[in-house]
Short mmCIF file of C-alpha atoms in Angstrom, two decimals:
data_model
loop_
_atom_site.label_atom_id
_atom_site.label_comp_id
_atom_site.label_asym_id
_atom_site.label_seq_id
_atom_site.Cartn_x
_atom_site.Cartn_y
_atom_site.Cartn_z
CA MET A 1 -81.59 16.39 -13.91
CA THR A 2 -81.47 16.27 -10.08
CA GLN A 3 -79.50 19.22 -8.55
CA THR A 4 -76.99 18.40 -5.85
CA ASN A 5 -75.42 20.77 -3.60
CA SER A 6 -71.71 20.98 -4.34
CA SER A 7 -70.91 22.63 -1.09
CA THR A 8 -72.16 19.72 0.58
CA PHE A 9 -69.98 17.46 -1.40
CA LEU A 10 -66.81 19.45 -0.35
CA GLU A 11 -68.05 19.50 3.05
CA ASP A 12 -68.22 15.68 3.06
CA LEU A 13 -64.70 15.65 1.94
CA ASP A 14 -63.51 17.81 4.90
CA GLY A 15 -65.91 15.81 7.46
CA ASP A 16 -63.08 13.73 8.98
CA THR A 17 -61.19 16.85 10.13
CA LEU A 18 -61.63 18.68 13.44
CA HIS A 19 -62.59 22.36 13.19
CA GLU A 20 -62.32 25.11 15.84
CA GLU A 21 -64.95 27.89 16.32
CA CYS A 22 -63.07 31.09 15.91
CA GLY A 23 -60.27 33.67 15.78
CA VAL A 24 -60.44 37.22 17.33
CA PHE A 25 -58.61 40.35 16.85
CA GLY A 26 -58.78 43.94 18.36
CA ILE A 27 -56.76 47.10 18.63
CA LEU A 28 -57.49 50.31 20.37
CA GLY A 29 -56.26 53.76 19.39
CA HIS A 30 -54.77 53.23 16.11
CA PRO A 31 -55.78 55.27 13.02
CA ASP A 32 -55.73 52.16 10.60
CA ALA A 33 -57.56 49.91 13.11
CA ALA A 34 -59.86 48.26 10.54
CA THR A 35 -57.15 47.59 8.18
CA LEU A 36 -54.96 46.12 10.64
CA THR A 37 -57.85 44.05 12.05
CA ALA A 38 -58.50 42.73 8.42
CA LEU A 39 -54.80 41.65 8.26
CA GLY A 40 -55.03 39.98 11.66
CA LEU A 41 -58.12 38.04 10.79
CA HIS A 42 -56.36 36.87 7.53
CA ALA A 43 -53.64 35.33 9.57
CA LEU A 44 -56.21 33.79 11.72
CA GLN A 45 -58.13 32.50 8.59
CA HIS A 46 -57.23 28.84 9.77
CA ARG A 47 -59.49 29.06 12.66
CA GLY A 48 -62.64 29.58 10.76
CA GLN A 49 -63.39 29.98 7.08
CA GLU A 50 -67.28 30.32 7.07
CA ALA A 51 -67.59 33.95 7.87
CA ALA A 52 -65.90 37.27 9.16
CA GLY A 53 -67.03 40.35 10.51
CA ILE A 54 -65.20 43.77 11.86
CA VAL A 55 -66.93 46.46 14.04
CA SER A 56 -65.01 49.79 14.31
CA PHE A 57 -65.75 53.06 16.14
CA ASP A 58 -64.84 56.51 14.75
CA GLY A 59 -65.48 58.52 18.00
CA LYS A 60 -69.17 59.08 17.26
CA GLN A 61 -70.86 55.92 16.01
CA PHE A 62 -69.81 52.13 15.38
CA HIS A 63 -69.78 50.76 11.99
CA THR A 64 -69.88 47.25 10.90
CA GLU A 65 -69.13 44.60 7.99
CA LYS A 66 -70.03 41.11 8.04
CA HIS A 67 -69.87 38.68 5.18
CA MET A 68 -69.88 35.03 4.56
CA GLY A 69 -66.68 33.40 3.26
CA LEU A 70 -63.16 34.19 3.43
CA VAL A 71 -61.47 37.40 4.87
CA GLY A 72 -59.55 38.03 1.63
CA ASP A 73 -63.01 37.67 -0.34
CA HIS A 74 -64.22 40.94 1.19
CA TYR A 75 -61.84 42.87 3.23
CA THR A 76 -58.96 43.51 0.74
CA ASN A 77 -61.60 45.70 -1.01
CA PRO A 78 -60.67 49.36 -0.01
CA VAL A 79 -64.30 50.22 -0.56
CA THR A 80 -65.14 47.78 2.20
CA LEU A 81 -62.55 49.08 4.55
CA ALA A 82 -63.60 52.60 3.84
CA LYS A 83 -66.86 51.68 5.55
CA LEU A 84 -65.12 50.79 8.90
CA PRO A 85 -63.64 54.15 9.87
CA GLY A 86 -62.03 54.99 13.32
CA SER A 87 -59.16 54.42 15.48
CA ALA A 88 -60.87 51.10 17.41
CA SER A 89 -61.86 47.94 15.80
CA ILE A 90 -62.48 44.27 16.76
CA GLY A 91 -62.84 41.40 14.35
CA HIS A 92 -63.79 37.92 14.23
CA THR A 93 -63.40 34.80 11.83
CA ARG A 94 -66.05 32.10 12.32
CA TYR A 95 -66.38 28.30 12.23
CA SER A 96 -69.83 27.43 13.92
CA THR A 97 -70.19 24.97 16.67
CA THR A 98 -73.10 26.71 18.25
CA GLY A 99 -75.81 28.10 16.11
CA GLU A 100 -76.33 27.62 12.56
CA VAL A 101 -74.47 29.16 9.64
CA ALA A 102 -76.35 32.32 9.04
CA LEU A 103 -75.28 36.15 8.48
CA ARG A 104 -77.22 37.08 11.78
CA ASN A 105 -74.65 34.81 13.88
CA VAL A 106 -71.65 36.25 12.55
CA GLN A 107 -69.71 38.24 15.14
CA PRO A 108 -68.83 40.63 16.52
CA LEU A 109 -72.33 41.14 17.83
CA PHE A 110 -73.53 44.55 18.86
CA ALA A 111 -76.05 46.04 21.46
CA GLU A 112 -76.99 49.38 22.48
CA LEU A 113 -76.96 49.63 26.34
CA GLU A 114 -77.65 52.28 28.96
CA GLU A 115 -74.16 53.46 28.76
CA GLY A 116 -73.75 53.23 24.97
CA GLY A 117 -73.12 50.65 22.34
CA ILE A 118 -70.90 47.44 22.97
CA ALA A 119 -69.50 44.82 20.38
CA ILE A 120 -68.36 41.56 21.47
CA ALA A 121 -66.58 38.41 19.73
CA HIS A 122 -65.50 35.47 21.17
CA ASN A 123 -63.62 32.13 20.39
CA GLY A 124 -64.60 28.99 22.05
CA ASN A 125 -67.92 27.67 23.62
CA PHE A 126 -69.91 28.23 26.66
CA THR A 127 -70.99 24.89 28.25
CA ASN A 128 -73.85 26.72 29.99
CA GLY A 129 -74.88 29.11 27.30
CA LEU A 130 -78.21 27.33 26.46
CA THR A 131 -79.01 27.00 30.09
CA LEU A 132 -78.59 30.67 30.70
CA ARG A 133 -80.32 31.37 27.39
CA ARG A 134 -83.53 29.53 28.74
CA GLN A 135 -83.25 31.35 31.89
CA ILE A 136 -83.16 34.95 30.42
CA ILE A 137 -85.83 33.89 27.85
CA ALA A 138 -88.01 32.89 30.65
CA THR A 139 -87.92 36.26 32.20
CA GLY A 140 -88.92 38.16 28.94
CA ALA A 141 -85.71 38.47 26.95
CA ILE A 142 -85.74 38.08 23.13
CA CYS A 143 -82.83 36.27 21.42
CA GLN A 144 -82.21 37.31 17.79
CA SER A 145 -79.25 34.80 16.93
CA THR A 146 -78.63 31.23 17.72
CA SER A 147 -75.16 32.31 19.05
CA ASP A 148 -74.14 31.71 22.59
CA THR A 149 -72.26 35.06 22.54
CA GLU A 150 -75.64 36.74 22.55
CA VAL A 151 -76.51 35.51 26.02
CA VAL A 152 -73.42 37.63 27.26
CA LEU A 153 -74.82 40.79 25.91
CA HIS A 154 -78.08 39.86 27.77
CA LEU A 155 -76.09 39.34 30.97
CA ILE A 156 -74.19 42.65 30.47
CA ALA A 157 -77.35 44.55 30.00
CA ARG A 158 -79.07 42.96 33.06
CA SER A 159 -76.13 43.77 35.27
CA ARG A 160 -76.48 46.03 38.26
CA HIS A 161 -72.86 47.31 38.21
CA SER A 162 -72.60 50.79 37.03
CA SER A 163 -69.48 50.84 34.66
CA THR A 164 -69.58 48.78 31.23
CA ALA A 165 -66.23 47.07 32.33
CA ASP A 166 -67.86 45.88 35.71
CA ARG A 167 -71.02 44.62 33.88
CA PHE A 168 -68.90 42.83 31.44
CA ILE A 169 -66.79 41.31 34.16
CA ASP A 170 -70.07 40.37 35.94
CA ALA A 171 -71.45 38.79 32.94
CA ILE A 172 -68.50 36.38 32.02
CA ARG A 173 -68.22 35.27 35.54
CA GLN A 174 -71.48 33.57 35.09
CA MET A 175 -70.28 31.64 31.91
CA GLU A 176 -68.56 28.47 31.94
CA GLY A 177 -66.56 26.67 29.31
CA GLY A 178 -63.50 27.60 27.20
CA TYR A 179 -63.31 30.91 25.74
CA SER A 180 -61.31 33.98 24.68
CA MET A 181 -63.37 37.11 24.38
CA LEU A 182 -62.97 40.81 23.20
CA ALA A 183 -65.44 43.50 23.83
CA MET A 184 -65.38 47.28 22.43
CA THR A 185 -67.07 50.29 23.85
CA ARG A 186 -66.76 54.09 22.79
CA THR A 187 -63.63 54.18 24.96
CA LYS A 188 -62.54 50.83 25.89
CA LEU A 189 -61.18 47.56 24.39
CA ILE A 190 -61.70 44.74 26.86
CA ALA A 191 -60.17 41.06 26.70
CA ALA A 192 -60.88 38.04 28.83
CA ARG A 193 -60.07 34.58 28.79
CA ASP A 194 -61.64 31.48 30.65
CA PRO A 195 -60.80 30.71 34.04
CA ILE A 196 -58.38 27.71 33.24
CA GLY A 197 -56.97 29.18 29.76
CA ILE A 198 -58.40 26.52 27.50
CA ARG A 199 -58.57 29.03 24.47
CA PRO A 200 -55.66 31.11 23.61
CA LEU A 201 -55.54 34.89 23.79
CA VAL A 202 -52.36 37.19 23.35
CA MET A 203 -51.54 40.94 24.01
CA GLY A 204 -49.42 42.94 21.81
CA GLU A 205 -48.52 46.42 20.93
CA LEU A 206 -48.26 48.33 17.57
CA ASP A 207 -47.11 51.98 17.69
CA GLY A 208 -47.77 52.01 21.37
CA LYS A 209 -51.39 50.94 20.93
CA PRO A 210 -52.66 47.69 22.46
CA ILE A 211 -53.64 44.67 20.35
CA PHE A 212 -55.32 41.31 21.47
CA CYS A 213 -55.60 38.27 19.23
CA SER A 214 -56.00 34.70 19.27
CA GLU A 215 -52.29 33.71 18.13
CA THR A 216 -49.02 35.49 17.87
CA CYS A 217 -49.09 34.85 14.15
CA ALA A 218 -51.55 37.80 13.88
CA LEU A 219 -49.16 40.08 15.65
CA ASP A 220 -46.45 39.12 13.29
CA ILE A 221 -48.36 39.73 9.99
CA ILE A 222 -48.70 43.50 11.04
CA GLY A 223 -45.17 43.91 12.53
CA ALA A 224 -46.56 44.16 16.16
CA LYS A 225 -44.64 43.29 19.38
CA TYR A 226 -45.82 40.60 21.55
CA ILE A 227 -46.28 41.65 25.03
CA ARG A 228 -47.55 38.48 27.05
CA ASP A 229 -50.37 36.06 27.22
CA VAL A 230 -53.61 37.00 28.80
CA GLU A 231 -53.58 35.05 31.88
CA ASN A 232 -56.25 32.57 32.62
CA GLY A 233 -59.29 34.08 34.27
CA GLU A 234 -57.84 37.50 33.49
CA VAL A 235 -59.82 40.67 32.16
CA ILE A 236 -57.72 43.37 30.81
CA ILE A 237 -59.49 46.73 30.33
CA CYS A 238 -57.79 49.23 27.91
CA GLU A 239 -59.41 52.68 27.82
CA ILE A 240 -58.61 55.98 25.79
CA GLN A 241 -58.66 59.05 28.02
CA PRO A 242 -59.63 62.43 27.21
CA ASP A 243 -56.03 63.55 26.79
CA GLY A 244 -55.68 60.52 23.95
CA SER A 245 -53.38 58.24 26.38
CA ILE A 246 -54.55 54.84 27.02
CA THR A 247 -54.58 53.05 30.35
CA VAL A 248 -54.29 49.47 30.94
CA ASP A 249 -56.06 47.97 34.11
CA SER A 250 -55.74 44.24 34.72
CA ARG A 251 -58.43 42.30 37.00
CA ARG A 252 -57.47 38.83 38.07
CA PRO A 253 -59.75 36.26 39.86
CA ALA A 254 -59.46 36.31 43.60
CA ARG A 255 -59.02 32.37 43.59
CA PRO A 256 -56.92 31.61 40.50
CA GLN A 257 -56.91 28.34 38.97
CA PRO A 258 -54.04 26.33 37.36
CA GLU A 259 -53.87 27.01 33.64
CA ARG A 260 -54.92 24.08 31.46
CA PRO A 261 -54.55 25.04 27.72
CA CYS A 262 -56.06 22.88 25.08
CA LEU A 263 -53.77 20.29 23.77
CA PHE A 264 -55.21 20.16 20.24
CA GLU A 265 -54.03 23.80 19.98
CA TYR A 266 -50.50 22.30 19.57
CA VAL A 267 -51.66 19.07 17.83
CA TYR A 268 -53.60 20.74 15.23
CA PHE A 269 -55.40 24.16 15.40
CA ALA A 270 -52.69 26.69 16.01
CA ARG A 271 -50.52 27.92 13.07
CA PRO A 272 -47.14 26.27 13.19
CA ASP A 273 -45.27 29.80 13.51
CA SER A 274 -47.40 30.75 16.56
CA VAL A 275 -46.37 30.58 20.20
CA VAL A 276 -49.17 29.22 22.43
CA SER A 277 -48.60 29.58 26.25
CA GLY A 278 -44.85 30.18 25.75
CA ARG A 279 -44.28 27.19 23.58
CA ASN A 280 -43.47 27.36 19.84
CA VAL A 281 -46.01 25.13 17.95
CA TYR A 282 -43.87 24.01 15.36
CA GLN A 283 -41.22 22.75 17.96
CA THR A 284 -44.01 20.88 19.71
CA ARG A 285 -45.20 19.27 16.68
CA LYS A 286 -41.69 17.99 15.78
CA ASN A 287 -41.28 16.70 19.30
CA MET A 288 -44.62 14.72 18.98
CA GLY A 289 -43.09 12.92 15.84
CA ALA A 290 -39.80 12.31 17.67
CA ASN A 291 -41.63 10.89 20.72
CA LEU A 292 -43.84 8.66 18.30
CA ALA A 293 -40.67 7.34 16.51
CA LEU A 294 -39.28 6.21 19.97
CA GLU A 295 -42.71 4.79 20.98
CA ALA A 296 -43.73 2.99 17.74
CA PRO A 297 -40.59 2.40 15.51
CA CYS A 298 -41.43 0.86 12.39
CA GLU A 299 -39.11 -0.28 9.40
CA GLY A 300 -39.65 1.78 6.35
CA ASP A 301 -37.89 3.48 3.42
CA VAL A 302 -39.52 6.71 3.68
CA VAL A 303 -41.40 8.91 6.20
CA VAL A 304 -44.32 10.86 4.38
CA PRO A 305 -46.39 13.38 5.95
CA VAL A 306 -50.19 13.68 5.48
CA PRO A 307 -50.03 17.46 4.72
CA ASP A 308 -50.50 20.01 6.12
CA GLY A 309 -50.97 18.98 9.77
CA GLY A 310 -48.77 16.17 9.69
CA THR A 311 -45.70 17.66 8.25
CA PRO A 312 -43.76 18.90 11.50
CA ALA A 313 -44.44 15.66 13.35
CA ALA A 314 -43.29 13.69 10.22
CA LEU A 315 -39.96 15.86 10.20
CA GLY A 316 -39.36 14.89 13.86
CA TYR A 317 -40.25 11.19 13.20
CA ALA A 318 -37.84 11.05 10.34
CA GLN A 319 -34.98 12.81 12.31
CA ALA A 320 -35.54 10.53 15.24
CA SER A 321 -35.69 7.44 13.16
CA GLY A 322 -33.06 7.98 10.60
CA ILE A 323 -35.56 7.21 7.79
CA PRO A 324 -35.62 9.82 4.89
CA PHE A 325 -38.44 12.40 4.82
CA GLU A 326 -40.00 13.01 1.53
CA TYR A 327 -43.11 14.82 0.30
CA GLY A 328 -44.89 11.61 -1.01
CA ILE A 329 -48.33 13.69 -1.00
CA ILE A 330 -48.97 16.76 -2.62
CA ARG A 331 -51.94 18.94 -1.24
CA ASN A 332 -54.06 20.99 -3.59
CA HIS A 333 -54.46 24.25 -1.57
CA TYR A 334 -57.21 25.60 -3.95
CA VAL A 335 -60.11 23.22 -3.19
CA GLY A 336 -62.90 25.67 -2.60
CA ARG A 337 -66.48 26.04 -4.02
CA THR A 338 -66.58 23.65 -7.02
CA PHE A 339 -68.25 24.12 -10.37
CA ILE A 340 -68.22 20.30 -10.89
CA GLU A 341 -71.42 18.57 -10.38
CA PRO A 342 -70.64 16.19 -7.70
CA THR A 343 -71.83 12.88 -9.58
CA GLN A 344 -71.14 9.55 -8.09
CA GLN A 345 -68.33 9.41 -10.52
CA ILE A 346 -66.74 12.61 -9.28
CA ARG A 347 -67.32 11.46 -5.67
CA ALA A 348 -65.19 8.51 -6.45
CA PHE A 349 -62.22 10.67 -6.75
CA GLY A 350 -62.60 11.35 -3.09
CA VAL A 351 -59.68 12.67 -1.27
CA LYS A 352 -57.60 13.11 -4.61
CA LEU A 353 -59.35 16.67 -4.86
CA LYS A 354 -57.27 17.58 -1.94
CA HIS A 355 -54.33 15.14 -2.03
CA SER A 356 -52.21 13.51 -4.83
CA ALA A 357 -49.80 10.80 -4.37
CA ASN A 358 -45.93 11.73 -5.40
CA ARG A 359 -45.35 8.40 -7.21
CA ALA A 360 -41.70 8.94 -7.75
CA MET A 361 -41.25 8.95 -3.89
CA ILE A 362 -43.65 6.05 -3.12
CA GLU A 363 -43.40 3.36 -5.81
CA GLY A 364 -41.93 0.08 -4.56
CA LYS A 365 -41.34 1.55 -0.99
CA ARG A 366 -42.24 0.83 2.62
CA VAL A 367 -44.13 4.18 3.36
CA ILE A 368 -44.50 5.39 6.98
CA LEU A 369 -47.55 7.89 6.84
CA VAL A 370 -47.48 10.34 9.75
CA ASP A 371 -50.53 12.26 10.41
CA ASP A 372 -51.63 14.62 13.46
CA SER A 373 -54.83 12.79 14.42
CA ILE A 374 -57.50 10.57 13.17
CA VAL A 375 -61.11 11.20 13.93
CA ARG A 376 -63.46 9.09 11.76
CA GLY A 377 -60.79 7.20 9.63
CA THR A 378 -62.54 7.92 6.32
CA THR A 379 -59.82 10.27 5.17
CA SER A 380 -57.13 8.03 6.23
CA LEU A 381 -58.91 5.02 4.45
CA LYS A 382 -58.80 6.90 1.10
CA ILE A 383 -55.12 8.02 1.54
CA VAL A 384 -53.82 4.67 2.30
CA GLN A 385 -55.60 3.42 -1.04
CA MET A 386 -54.05 6.14 -2.69
CA ILE A 387 -50.81 5.53 -1.72
CA ARG A 388 -51.09 1.80 -2.56
CA ASP A 389 -52.42 2.74 -6.09
CA ALA A 390 -49.27 4.81 -6.31
CA GLY A 391 -47.15 1.53 -6.06
CA ALA A 392 -46.27 1.33 -2.08
CA LYS A 393 -44.93 -1.88 -0.97
CA GLU A 394 -46.13 -1.41 2.41
CA VAL A 395 -48.27 1.42 4.20
CA HIS A 396 -47.71 2.09 7.95
CA ILE A 397 -49.50 4.91 9.68
CA ARG A 398 -48.39 6.65 12.78
CA VAL A 399 -50.41 9.31 14.61
CA ALA A 400 -48.72 12.00 16.43
CA SER A 401 -51.64 12.14 19.12
CA PRO A 402 -53.48 9.72 21.18
CA MET A 403 -56.76 7.98 19.95
CA ILE A 404 -59.76 10.39 20.28
CA TYR A 405 -62.56 8.82 22.30
CA HIS A 406 -64.58 11.73 23.44
CA PRO A 407 -66.52 14.89 21.94
CA ASP A 408 -65.59 18.37 22.79
CA PHE A 409 -67.81 20.99 24.17
CA TYR A 410 -65.33 23.86 24.36
CA GLY A 411 -65.16 25.23 20.63
CA ILE A 412 -64.04 22.15 18.63
CA ASP A 413 -66.34 20.67 16.24
CA THR A 414 -66.04 16.86 16.98
CA PRO A 415 -68.47 14.02 15.86
CA ASP A 416 -70.52 12.17 18.44
CA ALA A 417 -68.52 9.68 20.34
CA GLU A 418 -70.10 6.73 18.42
CA LYS A 419 -68.65 7.98 15.11
CA LEU A 420 -65.24 8.31 16.32
CA LEU A 421 -63.03 5.63 14.81
CA ALA A 422 -61.57 4.85 18.20
CA ASN A 423 -64.99 3.85 19.54
CA GLN A 424 -65.88 1.50 16.61
CA TYR A 425 -62.87 -0.75 16.81
CA ALA A 426 -61.26 -2.79 19.54
CA GLY A 427 -57.77 -1.32 19.39
CA ALA A 428 -55.13 -0.25 16.62
CA GLU A 429 -54.82 -3.56 14.81
CA ALA A 430 -58.51 -3.57 14.13
CA MET A 431 -58.51 0.16 13.08
CA ALA A 432 -55.55 -0.67 10.72
CA LYS A 433 -57.49 -3.42 9.07
CA TYR A 434 -60.30 -1.12 8.41
CA ILE A 435 -58.18 1.62 7.13
CA GLY A 436 -56.27 -0.81 4.88
CA ALA A 437 -52.74 -0.13 6.53
CA ASP A 438 -50.17 -2.63 7.27
CA SER A 439 -49.89 -1.19 10.73
CA LEU A 440 -51.25 1.55 12.87
CA ALA A 441 -49.96 3.20 16.00
CA PHE A 442 -50.79 6.25 18.07
CA LEU A 443 -48.59 8.65 20.46
CA SER A 444 -49.57 8.04 23.96
CA ILE A 445 -50.91 10.77 26.36
CA ASP A 446 -47.54 10.76 28.19
CA GLY A 447 -45.76 10.95 24.83
CA LEU A 448 -48.06 14.03 23.81
CA TYR A 449 -47.51 15.67 27.30
CA ARG A 450 -43.60 15.27 27.15
CA ALA A 451 -43.84 16.79 23.80
CA VAL A 452 -45.49 19.96 24.80
CA GLY A 453 -44.74 20.39 28.43
CA GLY A 454 -41.62 18.36 29.00
CA GLU A 455 -43.14 15.89 31.54
CA PRO A 456 -45.66 13.23 31.72
CA ARG A 457 -49.40 13.66 32.46
CA ASN A 458 -50.19 14.39 36.15
CA PRO A 459 -53.39 12.46 36.59
CA GLU A 460 -54.31 14.21 39.82
CA ASN A 461 -53.99 17.58 38.25
CA PRO A 462 -53.65 17.50 34.37
CA GLN A 463 -51.27 20.30 33.11
CA PHE A 464 -53.55 20.57 29.83
CA THR A 465 -56.98 20.34 28.64
CA ASP A 466 -57.27 16.69 27.28
CA HIS A 467 -60.91 15.31 27.70
CA TYR A 468 -60.96 14.08 24.00
CA PHE A 469 -58.28 11.65 24.63
CA THR A 470 -59.15 10.98 28.38
CA GLY A 471 -62.75 11.96 29.12
CA ASP A 472 -61.46 14.24 31.95
CA TYR A 473 -63.81 17.31 31.31
CA PRO A 474 -62.38 20.26 33.16
CA THR A 475 -65.67 21.95 33.67
CA ARG A 476 -69.32 21.23 34.13
CA LEU A 477 -71.33 20.47 31.16
CA LEU A 478 -74.69 21.96 31.82
CA ASP A 479 -75.98 22.16 28.35
CA LYS A 480 -75.15 18.75 27.68
CA GLU A 481 -76.93 17.50 30.86
CA GLY A 482 -80.05 19.67 29.66
CA GLU A 483 -79.79 18.23 26.34
CA LYS A 484 -80.32 14.57 27.83
CA ALA A 485 -83.21 15.91 29.66
CA GLY A 486 -84.89 16.99 26.28
CA ARG A 487 -84.38 20.75 26.52
CA LYS A 488 -83.33 22.32 23.25
CA VAL A 489 -83.03 25.75 21.55
CA SER A 490 -85.17 26.65 18.41
CA VAL A 491 -83.38 27.41 15.25
CA LEU A 492 -84.80 29.76 12.47
CA ALA A 493 -83.39 28.85 9.37
CA SER A 494 -81.74 31.62 7.23
CA HIS A 495 -81.12 31.81 3.68
CA GLY A 496 -79.87 35.36 3.36
#
């Protein structure tokens, strides 16, 4: 019998969604540092499900635990947490967009420097990481991972500055792209955010001890107080003093740029209960749905969300249109590694492994399906067919974001441009025909801007990062240019 990889089967089911690279969490000076970090990573699990890692420091030495899989699969074990003593800890949950899936790429990465050890974790992607990697390898450096985070460690080690904090700042000033980053030394917890604030990072406090994490939901889970967002381009250095007190030093760029947070944090990535750049994610998603109802009205009997991402937008659409909201699709939250051999017959189940039609809410009705985004359209096609099979009279799709035309290079795993549905068909009508819907409409870019920021897009100085919709990339793409020139990085396959 031919053996088929069941994990690949499930990846196929999940291949029509966008994934973001990582979530980070760090705390300094708390006796339960590792446990709190594990809880914080659990709240950030939606930002990466491939692997998780934690590094702690107990005043004498660093300790690390890295595991493939979910946070709850490993870090709920008291034996594992007992291996992470100390009052300082940083952690990372990963979805890879740069570097293959292997334990050696799981962050935080650690290195021994002249001043002592340093651990680093980051969320996002460097657009010049491979370019810098080639440069440092040409001068004799050896890279053990394929993660672009390792480049930062090399730059720190090579910096001519005396203190670790200054070396860190010197290193990240050479990096381009979208990122939020944490570093931990023997006495310091350092947080940094990219110059235009593409990726989110917030500062909190628990029992007077500083915390940094990707989203406010990670503060909520441990009862920590939100202090403020780390500003774009800012580096915050928290240091334990000999008397046990903690000092906080903020370093801001001499020439700050306007903040341009990633719109997809609001559309899809961030948890609905998080606050990103001062905006409640759940409310912005409801605003998207309300604006969509105004821009693309539709006669229907019921508004049905494509769970879970489309639910807040569907609520907004229903409230603005006056059409009843119903859960016409029920999501199975327990789809994981399957024991079922993915034969062709099983593959035919397709999207039903994740979504089931609620026939009582659909049969004989004109259904308005609301989703957060459409990437390749394969999932939408299957869902529309499932809704029709459940007896729907009509199926209309409304998408609470604009068409996606361009790939991302800042930490979102997107298909190549030619694989995006918007680039395969000439307009929404042709796309609707492919998907099998009676109609299809997307939220406009100005409608999305109004939902998030309250005003339309300023084409001269866009308020958000929106290149996947507009093609307006906010930074140089040096690695992409090098790729066109045929310069690539070698990859060692790892099966451990």
